[in-house]
Short mmCIF file of C-alpha atoms in Angstrom, two decimals:
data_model
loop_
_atom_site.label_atom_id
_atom_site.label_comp_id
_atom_site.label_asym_id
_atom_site.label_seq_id
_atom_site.Cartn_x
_atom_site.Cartn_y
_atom_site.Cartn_z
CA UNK J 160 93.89 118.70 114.85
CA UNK J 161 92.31 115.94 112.50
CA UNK J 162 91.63 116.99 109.12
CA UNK J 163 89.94 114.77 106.35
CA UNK J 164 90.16 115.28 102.62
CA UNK J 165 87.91 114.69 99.62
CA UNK J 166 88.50 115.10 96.15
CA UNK J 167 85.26 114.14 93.88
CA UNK J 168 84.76 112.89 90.17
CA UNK J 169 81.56 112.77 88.43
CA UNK J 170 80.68 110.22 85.94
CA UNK J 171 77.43 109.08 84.44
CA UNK J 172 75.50 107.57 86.90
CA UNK J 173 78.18 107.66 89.26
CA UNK J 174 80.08 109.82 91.72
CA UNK J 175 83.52 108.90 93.26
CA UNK J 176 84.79 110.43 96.09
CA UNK J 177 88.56 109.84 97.15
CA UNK J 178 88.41 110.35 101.13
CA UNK J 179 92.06 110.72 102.89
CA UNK J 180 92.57 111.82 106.63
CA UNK J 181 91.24 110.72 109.80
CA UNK J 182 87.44 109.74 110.17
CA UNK J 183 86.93 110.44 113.52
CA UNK J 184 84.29 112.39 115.85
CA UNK J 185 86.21 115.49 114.96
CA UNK J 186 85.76 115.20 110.99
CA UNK J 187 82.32 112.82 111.39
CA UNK J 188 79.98 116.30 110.58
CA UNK J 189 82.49 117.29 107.71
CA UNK J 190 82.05 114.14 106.29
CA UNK J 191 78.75 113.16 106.67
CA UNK J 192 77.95 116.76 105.33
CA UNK J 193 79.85 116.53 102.35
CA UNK J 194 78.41 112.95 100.91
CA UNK J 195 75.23 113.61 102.08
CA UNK J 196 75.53 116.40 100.00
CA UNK J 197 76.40 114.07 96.77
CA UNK J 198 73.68 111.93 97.83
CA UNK J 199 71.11 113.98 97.40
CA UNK J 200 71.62 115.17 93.80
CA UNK J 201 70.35 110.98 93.34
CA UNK J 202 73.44 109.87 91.73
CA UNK J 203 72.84 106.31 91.09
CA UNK J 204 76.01 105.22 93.00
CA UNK J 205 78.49 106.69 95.21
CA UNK J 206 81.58 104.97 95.01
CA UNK J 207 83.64 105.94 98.24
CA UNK J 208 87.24 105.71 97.83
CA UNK J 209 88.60 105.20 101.39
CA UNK J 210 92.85 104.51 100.20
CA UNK J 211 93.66 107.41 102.26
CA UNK J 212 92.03 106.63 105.51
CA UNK J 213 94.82 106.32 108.19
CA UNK J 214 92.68 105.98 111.15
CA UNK J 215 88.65 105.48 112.49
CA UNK J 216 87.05 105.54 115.46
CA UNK J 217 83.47 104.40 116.41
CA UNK J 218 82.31 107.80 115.32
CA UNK J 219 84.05 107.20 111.89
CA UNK J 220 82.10 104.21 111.66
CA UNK J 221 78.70 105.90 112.67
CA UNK J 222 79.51 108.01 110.12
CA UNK J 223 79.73 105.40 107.59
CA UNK J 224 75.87 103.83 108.87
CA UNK J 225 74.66 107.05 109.19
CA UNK J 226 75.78 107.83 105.29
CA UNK J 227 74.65 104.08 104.02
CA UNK J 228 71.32 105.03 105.83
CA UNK J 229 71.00 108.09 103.41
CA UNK J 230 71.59 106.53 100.19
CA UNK J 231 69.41 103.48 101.01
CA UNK J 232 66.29 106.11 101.71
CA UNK J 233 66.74 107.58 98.32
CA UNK J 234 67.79 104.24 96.27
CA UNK J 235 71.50 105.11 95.42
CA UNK J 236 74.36 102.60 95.86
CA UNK J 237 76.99 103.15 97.87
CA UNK J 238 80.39 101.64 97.36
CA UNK J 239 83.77 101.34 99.44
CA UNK J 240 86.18 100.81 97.52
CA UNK J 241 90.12 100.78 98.21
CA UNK J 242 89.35 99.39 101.91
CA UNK J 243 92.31 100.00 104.01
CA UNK J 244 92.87 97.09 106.95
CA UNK J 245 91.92 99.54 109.74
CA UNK J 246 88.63 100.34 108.27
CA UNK J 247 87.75 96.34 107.36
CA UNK J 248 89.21 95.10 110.56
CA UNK J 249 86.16 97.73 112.39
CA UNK J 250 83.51 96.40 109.88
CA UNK J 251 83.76 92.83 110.58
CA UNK J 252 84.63 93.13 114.19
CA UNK J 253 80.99 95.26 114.20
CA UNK J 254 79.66 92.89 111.57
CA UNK J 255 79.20 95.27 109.57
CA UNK J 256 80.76 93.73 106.87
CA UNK J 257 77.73 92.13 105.85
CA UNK J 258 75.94 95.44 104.96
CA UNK J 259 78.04 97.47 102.89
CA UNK J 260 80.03 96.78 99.85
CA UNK J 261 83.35 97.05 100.21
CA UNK J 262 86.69 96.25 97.77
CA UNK J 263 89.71 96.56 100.22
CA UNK J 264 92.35 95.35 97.71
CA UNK J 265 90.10 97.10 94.57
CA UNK J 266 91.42 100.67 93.59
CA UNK J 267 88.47 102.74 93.25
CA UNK J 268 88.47 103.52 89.09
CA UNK J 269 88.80 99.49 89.08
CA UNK J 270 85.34 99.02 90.60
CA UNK J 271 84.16 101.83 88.75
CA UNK J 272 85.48 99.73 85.26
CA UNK J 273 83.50 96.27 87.00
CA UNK J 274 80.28 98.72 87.21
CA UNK J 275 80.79 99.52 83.42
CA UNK J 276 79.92 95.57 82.32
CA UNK J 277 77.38 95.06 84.96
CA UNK J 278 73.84 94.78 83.71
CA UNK J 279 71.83 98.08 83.83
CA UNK J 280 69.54 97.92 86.48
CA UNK J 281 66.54 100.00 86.86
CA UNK J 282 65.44 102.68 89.75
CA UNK J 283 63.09 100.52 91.35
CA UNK J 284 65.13 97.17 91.54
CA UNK J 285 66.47 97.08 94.99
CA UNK J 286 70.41 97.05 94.92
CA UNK J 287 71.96 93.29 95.44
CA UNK J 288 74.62 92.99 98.24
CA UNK J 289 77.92 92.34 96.52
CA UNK J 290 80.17 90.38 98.22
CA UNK J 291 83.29 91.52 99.85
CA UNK J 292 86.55 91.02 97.79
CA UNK J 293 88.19 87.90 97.89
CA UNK J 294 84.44 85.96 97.91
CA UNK J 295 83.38 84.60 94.97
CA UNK J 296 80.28 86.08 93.13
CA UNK J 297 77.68 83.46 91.88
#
């Protein structure tokens, strides 16, 4: 039996969640329950911190679009942060990459420090794309 586990912190504008386990069709409603969940209190950001993932599946990825989906329908920013390899490799194979934000060699509470000198940016201003780690940012 797969299990997943989250552990959350809440910070001003911000909610991290550390994310360890298996994403796969087995946890996919836990997890999608669970953010979705965070999502919907309109937390500015949702930083996921995915360290812990060991494995994902296509259903661990639809889980991923189907979270991203949420948080662009009610304006929050959603973050993955602490990429492992498995996860990236399934992003750009899917080209994916190109739509969420993702840190693989960034430890969660260092991307939450970045977010702490970037200009304040207001409710309606549609989120930029932020480039993957290891591109440059203009």
């Amino acid at each position: 039996m797969t299990t997943l586990r989250f552990t959350t912190k809440s910070l001003t504008g911000c909610v991290l969640v550390t994310v360890s386990g298996e994403l796969d069709i087995a946890t996919k409603p836990e997890f999608i329950h669970y953010v979705n969940n965070i999502i919907s209190t309109r937390v500015g950001m949702v930083v996921l911190d995915l360290s812990g993932i060991t494995f994902i599946d296509a259903q661990g990825l639809s889980a991923l679009i189907m979270i991203k989906r949420q948080a662009q329908l009610i304006h929050t920013e959603l973050v993955l942060a602490g990429t492992p390899p498995v996860v990236l490799s399934l992003l750009r194979i899917t080209r994916l990459d190109k739509h969420f934000c993702a840190f693989p060699q960034m430890a969660a509470a260092d991307y939450l420090r970045l977010v702490d000198h970037l200009p304040e940016r207001s409710a309606a201003e549609p989120s930029e794309k932020r480039p993957m780690a290891g591109h440059s940012r203009a």
